[in-house]
Structure formats: structure tokens, C-alpha cells
Coordinates of C-alpha atoms in Angstrom, one line a residue:
M1 CA 76.0 34.8 -24.5
Y2 CA 75.7 33.3 -28.1
K3 CA 78.3 30.7 -27.0
F4 CA 76.1 29.8 -24.0
Y5 CA 73.0 29.2 -26.1
F6 CA 75.1 27.1 -28.7
Y7 CA 76.4 25.0 -25.8
I8 CA 72.9 24.3 -24.6
I9 CA 71.6 23.4 -28.1
C10 CA 74.4 21.0 -28.6
C11 CA 73.7 19.3 -25.3
V12 CA 70.0 18.8 -26.3
V13 CA 70.9 17.4 -29.7
V14 CA 73.5 15.0 -28.3
G15 CA 71.2 13.9 -25.5
T16 CA 68.4 13.2 -27.9
A17 CA 70.7 11.1 -30.1
C18 CA 71.8 8.9 -27.2
S19 CA 68.9 6.5 -27.7
N20 CA 68.8 3.0 -26.4
E21 CA 70.2 1.0 -29.3
T22 CA 69.7 -2.4 -27.7
D23 CA 66.0 -2.1 -27.1
P24 CA 63.8 -0.3 -29.6
T25 CA 60.7 -0.4 -27.3
V26 CA 62.5 1.6 -24.6
L27 CA 61.8 5.1 -26.0
P28 CA 63.0 8.4 -24.4
P29 CA 60.2 10.4 -22.7
T30 CA 58.7 13.6 -24.2
L31 CA 59.5 16.7 -22.1
T32 CA 57.8 20.1 -21.8
L33 CA 59.4 22.9 -19.7
H34 CA 57.1 25.4 -17.9
E35 CA 57.7 29.0 -17.1
A36 CA 59.1 29.6 -13.6
T37 CA 56.6 30.6 -10.9
G38 CA 56.7 31.9 -7.3
I39 CA 59.6 34.2 -8.2
T40 CA 60.9 36.3 -5.3
R41 CA 64.2 37.8 -4.5
N42 CA 65.7 34.5 -3.5
E43 CA 63.4 31.8 -4.6
A44 CA 61.7 30.4 -7.7
C45 CA 59.6 27.3 -8.5
L46 CA 60.6 25.3 -11.6
S47 CA 58.3 22.6 -13.2
G48 CA 58.0 20.5 -16.3
K49 CA 55.8 17.8 -17.9
I50 CA 57.1 14.3 -18.6
V51 CA 55.2 12.0 -21.0
L52 CA 56.6 8.3 -21.2
N53 CA 56.8 6.7 -24.6
G54 CA 56.6 2.9 -25.3
E55 CA 58.1 1.0 -22.4
G56 CA 60.4 3.9 -21.4
T57 CA 60.9 4.8 -17.7
V58 CA 62.4 7.6 -15.8
R59 CA 65.4 6.8 -13.6
D60 CA 66.9 10.3 -13.0
C61 CA 65.3 13.7 -13.2
Y62 CA 67.1 17.0 -12.7
F63 CA 66.7 20.7 -13.2
V64 CA 69.8 22.5 -14.3
Y65 CA 70.0 26.3 -13.7
G66 CA 72.5 29.1 -13.5
S67 CA 73.2 32.7 -14.2
S68 CA 76.1 31.8 -16.6
P69 CA 77.5 28.7 -18.3
E70 CA 80.2 28.5 -15.7
E71 CA 77.8 28.5 -12.8
M72 CA 75.2 25.9 -13.9
I73 CA 73.9 23.8 -11.0
Q74 CA 72.1 20.5 -11.2
V75 CA 69.4 19.8 -8.6
A76 CA 67.3 16.6 -8.2
A77 CA 63.6 17.2 -9.0
T78 CA 60.6 15.9 -7.2
R79 CA 58.3 13.7 -9.3
T80 CA 54.7 14.7 -9.6
E81 CA 51.7 13.1 -11.4
E82 CA 52.4 15.2 -14.5
G83 CA 56.1 15.5 -14.4
A84 CA 58.6 17.1 -12.0
E85 CA 59.2 20.2 -9.9
V86 CA 61.7 21.9 -7.6
T87 CA 61.9 25.1 -5.5
L88 CA 65.1 26.9 -5.8
E89 CA 66.4 28.8 -2.8
G90 CA 69.3 31.0 -2.1
L91 CA 69.1 32.9 -5.4
K92 CA 70.6 36.3 -5.9
A93 CA 68.1 39.2 -6.0
G94 CA 67.7 41.1 -9.3
T95 CA 69.6 38.3 -11.3
E96 CA 68.7 36.5 -14.5
Y97 CA 68.8 32.7 -14.5
G98 CA 68.6 30.1 -17.3
Y99 CA 67.2 26.7 -16.6
Y100 CA 66.2 23.4 -18.3
L101 CA 64.9 19.9 -17.4
E102 CA 67.0 16.8 -17.8
V103 CA 65.7 13.2 -17.6
S104 CA 67.4 9.9 -17.9
N105 CA 65.9 6.4 -18.4
G106 CA 69.2 4.7 -17.8
G107 CA 70.0 4.3 -21.5
S108 CA 69.4 7.8 -22.8
V109 CA 69.3 11.4 -21.6
V110 CA 66.8 13.9 -22.7
R111 CA 66.9 17.7 -22.1
T112 CA 64.5 20.5 -22.8
G113 CA 65.4 23.8 -24.3
M114 CA 66.3 26.6 -22.0
L115 CA 63.9 29.1 -20.4
R116 CA 64.9 32.2 -18.3
F117 CA 63.6 34.1 -15.3
R118 CA 64.7 37.1 -13.3
T119 CA 64.5 37.3 -9.5
S120 CA 62.9 40.3 -7.9
P121 CA 65.4 43.1 -7.0
N122 CA 66.0 44.2 -3.4
T123 CA 64.0 47.2 -2.3
E124 CA 63.8 49.7 0.5
P125 CA 62.3 48.3 3.8
V126 CA 58.6 47.8 4.3
L127 CA 56.9 49.1 7.5
G128 CA 53.5 48.5 8.9
E129 CA 51.3 51.1 10.6
M130 CA 52.8 53.0 13.5
V131 CA 50.8 53.3 16.7
L132 CA 50.9 55.3 19.9
I133 CA 51.1 52.7 22.8
N134 CA 51.2 55.0 25.8
K135 CA 51.3 58.7 26.5
G136 CA 52.1 60.6 29.6
P137 CA 52.9 64.1 30.7
T138 CA 56.5 64.1 29.4
T139 CA 56.8 60.6 27.9
A140 CA 55.4 58.6 25.0
V141 CA 55.8 55.0 23.8
V142 CA 55.4 54.3 20.1
Q143 CA 55.4 51.0 18.2
C144 CA 55.6 49.8 14.6
V145 CA 56.2 46.6 12.6
L146 CA 59.0 45.9 10.3
V147 CA 57.2 43.9 7.6
E148 CA 60.5 43.1 5.8
N149 CA 64.0 44.6 5.4
G150 CA 63.8 44.7 1.6
G151 CA 66.4 42.0 1.2
E152 CA 69.2 44.2 2.5
A153 CA 70.7 44.7 6.0
L154 CA 69.1 47.7 7.8
S155 CA 71.3 50.7 8.3
F156 CA 68.6 52.5 10.5
L157 CA 65.5 51.5 12.3
G158 CA 63.6 53.6 14.8
F159 CA 61.5 56.7 15.1
K160 CA 61.9 60.3 14.2
Y161 CA 60.0 62.9 16.2
R162 CA 59.8 66.7 16.6
K163 CA 57.8 69.5 18.1
E164 CA 55.0 70.3 15.7
I165 CA 56.1 73.9 15.4
S166 CA 59.7 72.8 14.7
A167 CA 61.5 71.4 11.7
E168 CA 64.3 69.8 13.7
E169 CA 63.8 66.0 14.0
L170 CA 65.3 63.8 16.7
F171 CA 66.0 60.1 16.1
V172 CA 65.6 57.2 18.6
A173 CA 66.9 53.8 17.5
A174 CA 64.9 50.6 18.0
E175 CA 65.5 46.8 17.6
P176 CA 63.1 44.5 15.9
G177 CA 61.6 41.9 18.3
E178 CA 59.0 39.2 18.1
E179 CA 57.1 39.2 14.7
G180 CA 59.1 42.3 13.6
H181 CA 57.6 44.6 16.3
F182 CA 59.9 47.4 17.4
R183 CA 59.1 50.2 19.8
A184 CA 60.8 53.2 21.5
R185 CA 60.2 55.4 24.5
L186 CA 60.3 59.1 23.9
T187 CA 61.5 60.8 27.1
D188 CA 62.1 64.3 28.4
L189 CA 59.3 65.8 26.3
N190 CA 58.0 69.2 27.2
L191 CA 54.7 69.4 29.0
S192 CA 51.6 70.8 27.2
T193 CA 53.4 70.5 23.8
S194 CA 52.3 69.1 20.5
Y195 CA 54.6 66.5 18.9
V196 CA 54.8 64.6 15.6
V197 CA 56.4 61.2 15.3
R198 CA 56.9 58.7 12.5
A199 CA 58.7 55.4 12.2
Y200 CA 61.8 55.2 10.0
A201 CA 63.8 52.5 8.3
A202 CA 66.7 52.5 5.8
N203 CA 68.9 50.1 3.9
A204 CA 71.4 50.3 1.0
V205 CA 68.5 50.6 -1.5
G206 CA 66.6 53.4 0.1
E207 CA 64.6 54.6 3.1
I208 CA 61.0 54.7 4.2
Y209 CA 58.7 56.6 6.6
T210 CA 55.3 55.8 8.0
G211 CA 52.5 58.3 8.3
E212 CA 52.8 60.8 11.1
V213 CA 51.1 60.5 14.5
K214 CA 50.4 63.6 16.5
F215 CA 49.9 63.8 20.3
I216 CA 50.0 66.5 23.0
T217 CA 51.8 66.0 26.3
D218 CA 49.5 66.8 29.2
N219 CA 48.0 65.2 32.3
A220 CA 45.8 63.0 30.1
I221 CA 47.5 59.7 30.0
Y222 CA 46.9 57.0 27.4
V223 CA 47.7 53.3 28.0
S224 CA 46.9 50.7 25.3
E225 CA 48.7 47.8 26.9
P226 CA 47.8 46.7 30.4
G227 CA 50.7 46.9 32.9
T228 CA 52.6 49.6 31.0
L229 CA 51.5 52.7 33.0
S230 CA 55.0 52.9 34.5
E231 CA 56.4 53.4 31.0
V232 CA 54.8 56.9 30.8
I233 CA 55.0 58.0 34.4
S234 CA 58.6 58.3 35.5
E235 CA 60.0 57.7 39.0
R236 CA 60.5 61.5 39.2
Q237 CA 57.0 62.3 38.1
K238 CA 54.9 59.8 40.1
Y239 CA 55.3 61.7 43.4
Q240 CA 54.7 65.1 41.8
L241 CA 51.4 64.8 40.0
T242 CA 48.3 65.9 41.8
E243 CA 45.7 65.3 39.1
I244 CA 45.6 62.9 36.1
S245 CA 43.2 61.6 33.6
I246 CA 43.8 58.1 32.2
S247 CA 42.3 56.2 29.2
G248 CA 43.1 52.7 28.0
R249 CA 43.4 49.3 29.7
L250 CA 44.8 48.9 33.3
N251 CA 45.6 45.8 35.3
G252 CA 46.9 45.1 38.8
S253 CA 50.4 46.4 38.1
D254 CA 48.9 49.8 36.9
F255 CA 46.7 50.1 40.0
R256 CA 49.6 49.3 42.2
L257 CA 51.4 52.3 40.7
L258 CA 48.3 54.5 41.2
R259 CA 48.1 53.5 44.9
D260 CA 51.7 54.5 45.2
M261 CA 50.9 57.9 43.6
L262 CA 47.9 58.3 46.0
G263 CA 50.1 57.9 49.0
R264 CA 49.7 54.2 49.9
G265 CA 51.9 51.2 48.8
V266 CA 50.8 47.7 48.0
E267 CA 50.9 46.7 51.7
G268 CA 49.3 49.9 52.9
E269 CA 52.6 51.7 53.7
V270 CA 52.7 55.5 53.4
T271 CA 54.4 56.8 50.3
P272 CA 55.4 60.4 49.2
G273 CA 52.5 60.4 46.6
I274 CA 50.3 63.5 46.4
L275 CA 47.8 62.5 43.7
S276 CA 44.3 63.6 44.8
R277 CA 42.1 63.7 41.7
L278 CA 41.9 60.7 39.5
Y279 CA 39.7 60.5 36.4
L280 CA 39.3 57.0 35.0
T281 CA 36.2 57.4 32.8
D282 CA 37.8 55.9 29.7
V283 CA 39.7 53.1 31.5
Q284 CA 38.9 49.4 31.2
V285 CA 39.9 47.3 34.2
V286 CA 41.3 43.9 33.1
E287 CA 42.7 40.9 34.9
G288 CA 46.4 40.2 35.0
G289 CA 49.6 41.9 36.3
M290 CA 50.8 42.1 39.9
S291 CA 48.6 42.4 43.0
Y292 CA 47.3 45.9 43.5
Y293 CA 46.8 45.5 47.3
S294 CA 48.3 42.7 49.5
S295 CA 47.2 39.5 47.7
R296 CA 44.4 41.1 45.7
Y297 CA 44.4 40.9 41.9
T298 CA 42.3 42.7 39.3
A299 CA 39.3 41.1 37.7
N300 CA 37.7 42.2 34.4
D301 CA 35.4 45.2 34.8
T302 CA 35.6 45.1 38.6
L303 CA 36.7 47.6 41.2
G304 CA 37.9 45.1 43.7
Y305 CA 38.1 45.0 47.5
G306 CA 40.7 47.4 48.9
M307 CA 41.7 48.8 45.5
F308 CA 41.9 52.3 47.0
M309 CA 42.0 51.3 50.6
N310 CA 43.4 54.0 53.0
C311 CA 44.3 56.3 50.1
R312 CA 43.6 59.3 52.2
N313 CA 44.9 61.8 49.6
L314 CA 42.1 60.9 47.2
R315 CA 39.6 63.8 46.9
E316 CA 37.7 63.0 43.8
I317 CA 37.5 60.0 41.4
A318 CA 35.5 59.3 38.2
L319 CA 35.1 55.6 37.8
P320 CA 35.5 53.7 34.5
N321 CA 32.5 53.7 32.3
T322 CA 32.9 50.0 31.7
I323 CA 32.9 49.0 35.4
K324 CA 30.1 46.6 36.3
V325 CA 31.0 45.7 39.9
V326 CA 32.2 47.8 42.8
E327 CA 33.1 45.4 45.6
K328 CA 32.7 46.1 49.3
D329 CA 35.4 48.4 50.9
A330 CA 36.9 49.3 47.5
F331 CA 37.4 52.8 49.0
K332 CA 37.7 51.8 52.7
G333 CA 39.5 54.5 54.7
C334 CA 39.5 57.1 51.9
T335 CA 38.9 59.9 54.4
G336 CA 39.5 62.6 51.8
L337 CA 37.0 61.4 49.2
T338 CA 34.2 63.9 48.8
V339 CA 32.5 62.9 45.6
L340 CA 31.9 59.5 44.0
T341 CA 30.5 59.2 40.5
I342 CA 28.9 55.9 39.5
P343 CA 29.1 55.4 35.7
D344 CA 26.9 53.8 33.0
E345 CA 27.5 50.1 33.4
V346 CA 27.6 49.5 37.2
R347 CA 25.2 46.8 38.2
S348 CA 26.5 46.0 41.7
F349 CA 27.7 48.7 44.1
A350 CA 28.8 47.9 47.7
S351 CA 29.5 50.3 50.5
S352 CA 33.0 51.3 51.8
E353 CA 33.6 52.0 55.4
G354 CA 35.6 55.0 56.6
C355 CA 34.8 57.5 53.8
S356 CA 34.2 60.2 56.4
S357 CA 34.3 63.2 54.0
L358 CA 32.0 61.7 51.3
Q359 CA 29.4 64.4 50.6
E360 CA 27.5 62.9 47.6
F361 CA 27.0 60.1 45.2
R362 CA 26.5 61.0 41.5
V363 CA 25.1 58.6 39.0
S364 CA 25.2 58.7 35.2
V365 CA 21.8 59.2 33.6
M366 CA 22.6 56.2 31.4
N367 CA 22.8 53.8 34.4
S368 CA 19.9 51.5 34.4
G369 CA 20.3 50.2 38.0
F370 CA 20.9 53.3 40.2
T371 CA 19.9 56.9 40.7
A372 CA 20.9 59.6 43.1
E373 CA 18.9 62.3 44.7
D374 CA 20.3 65.0 47.0
G375 CA 23.5 63.1 46.9
I376 CA 21.9 59.9 48.3
L377 CA 22.1 56.6 46.3
Y378 CA 18.9 54.7 45.5
D379 CA 17.9 51.9 43.1
K380 CA 16.6 53.1 39.7
G381 CA 13.0 52.9 40.9
K382 CA 13.8 54.8 44.1
E383 CA 12.2 52.0 46.1
T384 CA 15.4 51.1 48.0
L385 CA 17.7 53.5 49.8
L386 CA 21.1 52.0 49.1
L387 CA 23.7 54.3 50.6
Y388 CA 23.8 57.6 52.5
P389 CA 27.1 59.5 52.2
E390 CA 29.1 59.0 55.3
G391 CA 30.2 62.7 55.4
R392 CA 26.9 64.4 54.8
A393 CA 25.9 65.8 58.2
R394 CA 22.2 66.7 58.9
A395 CA 20.2 67.5 61.9
V396 CA 17.1 65.7 60.5
F397 CA 16.7 63.4 57.6
E398 CA 13.3 62.1 56.5
I399 CA 13.3 59.2 54.2
P400 CA 11.2 60.1 51.1
E401 CA 7.8 58.7 50.5
G402 CA 7.8 55.7 48.2
V403 CA 11.0 54.2 49.6
K404 CA 10.1 50.7 50.7
K405 CA 13.4 49.3 51.8
I406 CA 16.6 50.4 53.5
A407 CA 19.5 48.3 52.3
E408 CA 22.3 46.7 54.4
Y409 CA 24.8 49.1 55.7
A410 CA 22.9 52.0 54.1
F411 CA 23.6 54.5 56.9
L412 CA 27.0 53.2 57.8
Y413 CA 28.5 55.9 60.1
A414 CA 26.1 58.4 58.7
P415 CA 26.3 61.8 60.6
V416 CA 22.5 62.3 61.0
D417 CA 21.0 63.4 64.4
T418 CA 17.4 62.3 63.8
L419 CA 16.2 59.8 61.2
S420 CA 12.5 59.6 60.4
M421 CA 10.9 57.1 58.0
A422 CA 8.0 57.4 55.6
H423 CA 5.1 55.0 56.1
S424 CA 6.0 53.2 52.9
V425 CA 9.2 51.8 54.4
T426 CA 8.6 48.1 55.4
V427 CA 12.0 46.4 55.2
L428 CA 15.3 47.1 57.0
G429 CA 18.5 45.4 55.9
L430 CA 20.9 43.8 58.4
Q431 CA 23.1 46.4 60.1
A432 CA 21.4 49.1 58.1
F433 CA 22.3 51.7 60.7
R434 CA 25.6 50.3 61.9
G435 CA 27.8 52.9 63.5
A436 CA 25.5 55.8 62.4
K437 CA 25.7 58.9 64.5
F438 CA 22.0 59.0 65.2
K439 CA 20.6 60.5 68.4
K440 CA 17.0 59.6 67.5
V441 CA 15.3 57.2 65.1
V442 CA 11.7 56.8 64.3
L443 CA 10.8 53.6 62.5
S444 CA 7.8 53.2 60.2
D445 CA 4.6 51.6 61.3
G446 CA 5.0 49.2 58.4
I447 CA 8.2 47.6 59.7
A448 CA 7.2 44.2 61.3
S449 CA 10.6 42.8 62.0
V450 CA 13.6 44.8 63.3
P451 CA 16.7 42.9 61.9
G452 CA 19.7 41.8 63.8
A453 CA 22.4 44.3 64.8
V454 CA 20.4 47.0 63.0
F455 CA 21.6 49.7 65.5
Q456 CA 24.9 48.1 66.3
A457 CA 27.7 50.5 67.4
C458 CA 25.4 53.5 67.3
T459 CA 27.0 54.9 70.5
G460 CA 25.3 58.2 70.3
L461 CA 21.8 56.8 69.9
R462 CA 19.5 57.9 72.8
S463 CA 15.9 57.5 71.6
V464 CA 14.2 54.9 69.3
I465 CA 10.6 54.7 68.4
L466 CA 9.3 51.4 67.1
G467 CA 6.1 51.6 64.9
R468 CA 2.7 50.1 65.5
G469 CA 3.3 47.2 63.3
T470 CA 6.4 46.0 65.1
M471 CA 6.2 42.2 65.8
F472 CA 9.7 40.9 66.3
I473 CA 13.1 42.2 67.4
S474 CA 16.2 40.3 66.4
D475 CA 19.5 39.5 68.2
Y476 CA 21.9 42.3 69.1
C477 CA 19.5 44.9 67.7
F478 CA 20.8 47.6 70.1
D479 CA 24.3 46.2 70.7
G480 CA 26.6 49.0 71.8
C481 CA 23.9 51.6 72.2
M482 CA 23.3 53.7 75.3
L483 CA 19.5 54.2 75.0
E484 CA 17.7 56.5 77.4
E485 CA 14.3 55.8 76.0
L486 CA 12.6 53.2 73.9
R487 CA 9.1 53.9 72.7
V488 CA 7.1 50.9 71.3
L489 CA 3.8 51.9 69.7
A490 CA 2.6 48.3 69.2
D491 CA -0.4 47.3 71.4
I492 CA 0.9 43.8 71.6
P493 CA 4.4 43.4 72.9
P494 CA 6.7 42.3 70.1
A495 CA 8.4 39.0 70.3
C496 CA 12.2 39.3 71.0
A497 CA 15.1 37.0 70.2
S498 CA 17.0 35.8 73.3
K499 CA 19.8 38.3 72.7
A500 CA 17.8 41.2 71.4
F501 CA 18.9 43.5 74.3
E502 CA 22.5 42.2 74.6
G503 CA 25.3 44.7 74.6
G504 CA 24.0 47.3 77.0
N505 CA 22.4 48.0 80.4
F506 CA 19.0 48.7 78.9
F507 CA 16.7 47.3 81.6
D508 CA 18.2 49.5 84.3
S509 CA 19.0 52.8 82.5
C510 CA 16.4 52.9 79.6
V511 CA 12.8 54.1 80.1
L512 CA 10.3 51.9 78.1
Y513 CA 7.3 53.9 76.8
V514 CA 4.2 51.8 75.8
P515 CA 0.7 52.7 74.5
A516 CA -1.9 53.8 77.0
G517 CA -3.6 50.8 78.7
C518 CA -0.8 48.4 77.6
K519 CA 1.5 48.7 80.6
N520 CA 0.5 45.4 82.2
K521 CA 0.8 43.6 78.8
Y522 CA 4.4 44.6 78.7
R523 CA 5.0 44.1 82.4
Y524 CA 4.2 40.4 82.1
A525 CA 5.8 39.8 78.7
D526 CA 9.4 38.6 78.4
P527 CA 11.8 40.3 78.2
W528 CA 9.8 43.6 78.4
G529 CA 9.0 43.1 82.1
K530 CA 12.8 43.4 82.9
F531 CA 12.7 47.1 82.3
K532 CA 12.8 48.9 85.6
R533 CA 10.7 51.8 84.3
I534 CA 7.7 51.3 82.0
V535 CA 5.6 54.4 81.3
E536 CA 2.3 54.5 79.4

């Protein structure tokens, strides 16, 4: 080592002595060498200050470095305003290096004294936080980040896991992917069992573990990445589960799998699925993934058209708390559905045809747009009756006082024999009673206009009473009905659209009852005079 220093000192003395003898004004520069910076395992930044003297210039500028006199390497430096610098790469970890600055003006060479630095040593690997990506009844997916390998090749990378009550750990290997992420799928876990898992990495220097993550295998499924539900529900399991609860983010690919489990494929084909109870309270619906039904794709916070169409196995469902829109016929043909719970954030809720077993709507008390009473869905102020459960049979249903409007399709296929309205009802929506199983309907005196197709397809309807305030009857109002009697309480015959009585043999088979003393008014008014029997 002393010989090494002596060699360097001699070089400096000789270089300084090599002055330009032919031109005394061309003086060698003054050099100052700085301490190395930016030192890592394999890199270091060298710099120095160069001050020109007289008319002297700099033609060549180098840093010379090495771990021994026999391994000294000369590298060209980059000139800066104050001097020169260079970044050394490919250094050996945990190694001491000597270095100096060498400058030539063409006639003389000047060198600084030598300084030294030591590169950082290699270490054990560095891991980020481990997270649980998905969790199913007998499967879990975990992920971690390899921050760095410590400068050494990895001998192990993966996850160690065990039953919480056991000391025996199992290891599953993983490969680092994009940005160092690595993950593994833990399979064949025991149901209803508590597990502990931690990420593990090792190299020649040492090994490292992350903190432990605990989870319990049960029917509560956790999905953090949309489209990965299939990672935690195996092909063997998906046709065996009858009840599951899911939390996390789901897209079209996930709902396609759920339909499969509910007994219906993406094109409506029958599958072996037997899932009947589905709890999605903590789910967020997001766009993306494959189509969930035919060519339908998910949209953010929306339960789309046909999402559960014809899933007849479905008995009970709790909708996601973050859902804002439920589109028309999202549950079309769900003949087994008995209860439908509307959560906090829903602002738009449309009817679904064919839910023939639906007994009641339930609404979260936190919802600001809807309320339910006796299983029937109203707006929050209970001024509009929105939906009557298609499977809730009654002999008589009287619309509560204070309800002013009956919404479109509100009584779609409702199994009510007799419907009677409070005096407060003044507005009927289009096809409000379409397909309902009414035998008799009594409209409020406050309803002035009977909308189009309001009783369309009510094949069991035999008697209708129109209130005193009735002024107009729209097209196809009784289309498909087989009325035996129509009672109109208005003293002045209501005006009728040209096709108001289309779709049935009303004039021949239906008896028209009118107020006392008004028979002639109706007899000579069109189309009322076409009724063969008019009775006061």
C-alpha cells in the first residue's frame, strides 16, 4: 500500500515539473479534488475544481481511479463551469477505490493528490408491503413488491403461509414482474380456517420477511382487482356454492362468472350453478372486463340492463352500497327473487319484468330518494308510488292517502284483485297497470287524463270505475282487456282518442254505466254512443 502512495506522489511531482518551457505565459491550471458523492453499491460521482492561470488552457481532462495500482482506469471527464465531473458505473460493492484528477494543457500535465471512497456493500433483499388481493372459500391471492435484490441474485422469492394454530410453514415461489410486483395464489386451503401469510426473499447476504397478514377462509369473498373473481373461485367450487358475500371491485368479467354460478351463462344458456343468495353490500361496480350478458358491459356504479336476467335460482340479493343507478330489467325473469334491498346511494331505480315471486322492497334508511312501506316502493316524500312487488298477492289494495302519482309500470303484473285509489291521486304514468292481475280498479276523482295503454294486457280485468274528474281517455287504454262493465262518474262524457277502445270487443260485450240523467249525453257523444248497453 505504501508503494502505491509513493507511486502516486511521484506522478504528481513529475507532472507538475513538466511545465511549458517555451512559453512562460502558458501556466498549468490549479486543481482541487472533491470528495466522492452519490456513492452506491456500483456507482459514484467524482468531481473537481479547475482554475486556469495566465494564458493556460485545458486540452485533456481525466479522472483516474482503481482499487489497486495494477487496476487504475482512466476515464474522460465532463467539463463544468467550475471544473470537471464524471459518474463511475460498474463498481464492485463493498470495495475501496482511490482516485485523482488529471489535466493537460498540451504542454504540461497536472494531477491532484489521491482521495478514496468505499462503495456500499450488498445487503439482503428489500421488500415492500404485502397485500391480500383476493380471498375466497379455499383460495387466496397475495402480492408484494421486490424493492431491490440487495445487489445479489435471489435464491428465494415468494410467500410463506401456515394455519394460525400451526408452526409448520408452506412456501410458494413467485417471479418478479412489472415494477417488481410478484404474487402467488394459495390454493387448497381449508374452509373456515384462519391463515397467516408473509412475503419472503433471500440472497447470498441474508433473508427478509414482511409483516404477517391474517385472513379466514369462508364464504365472504374479497376482490381488490376487478376481473379477478375467478382467481378465488375455482372451477370445482363455482357450481357448489349456494351463498356468498363479496366485497371489493367487480367488472363485467366478474358478473359474467356470477351469472354462471346463478345458473345462467353470458348468452342466457342454463348452467349447473346453484347460487341463490348473493350479498354485494361492499362491492363497487366498475367499468371494464368482458360483457356480462350478450353485448352488455358494466358501467361505473350501475346495475345494468339484464345483469341478472333469467337467473331463476336467485332468491335474495343485497345490492352494493355505492350503486347509483338500477336500469330497467336488470332482474328480468328472476322468478325466484323474493326480497330486493335498495341501498344508500341509489338515485334511479327502474322496474324489472317477470319477478313473479318478489314479495317486498326494502330501502336503506340512509337513502335520500326512496322509501318503502309494507314492502311497496315510494319516493322519499311518499307522494309517488313507484313499484308494487310483482309477487305480493292481495284481494284489495287501497293506495294510501297523500300519494299523488302512480309511476310508469308501477303495478307491472301485480297480483291484486281490486285496486282503489285515494282522492289525492291525480296522475297516472304510462302503462302504470300493464299486465296487472286486477279484476276491478277504482280511479280517483282527481284523475283528469287516463294515459295510453294504462290497462294494457290486464286480461283478468272485468270492472273499471272512472272518477268524476275524468276528461280524456288516451289510445289503447284498455288494449287486451275483457271488460264486463265500465262505470264513468263524470257528468260530461270524457273526450277519447281515436283508438281509446282498440284491442277488445267493448261496445258489444261491456255495459257502460253513467250518472243518473246523463244517458242521452253519452248516447250522442262519440264514441260512447257505440256501446250497445248504457245504464244510468
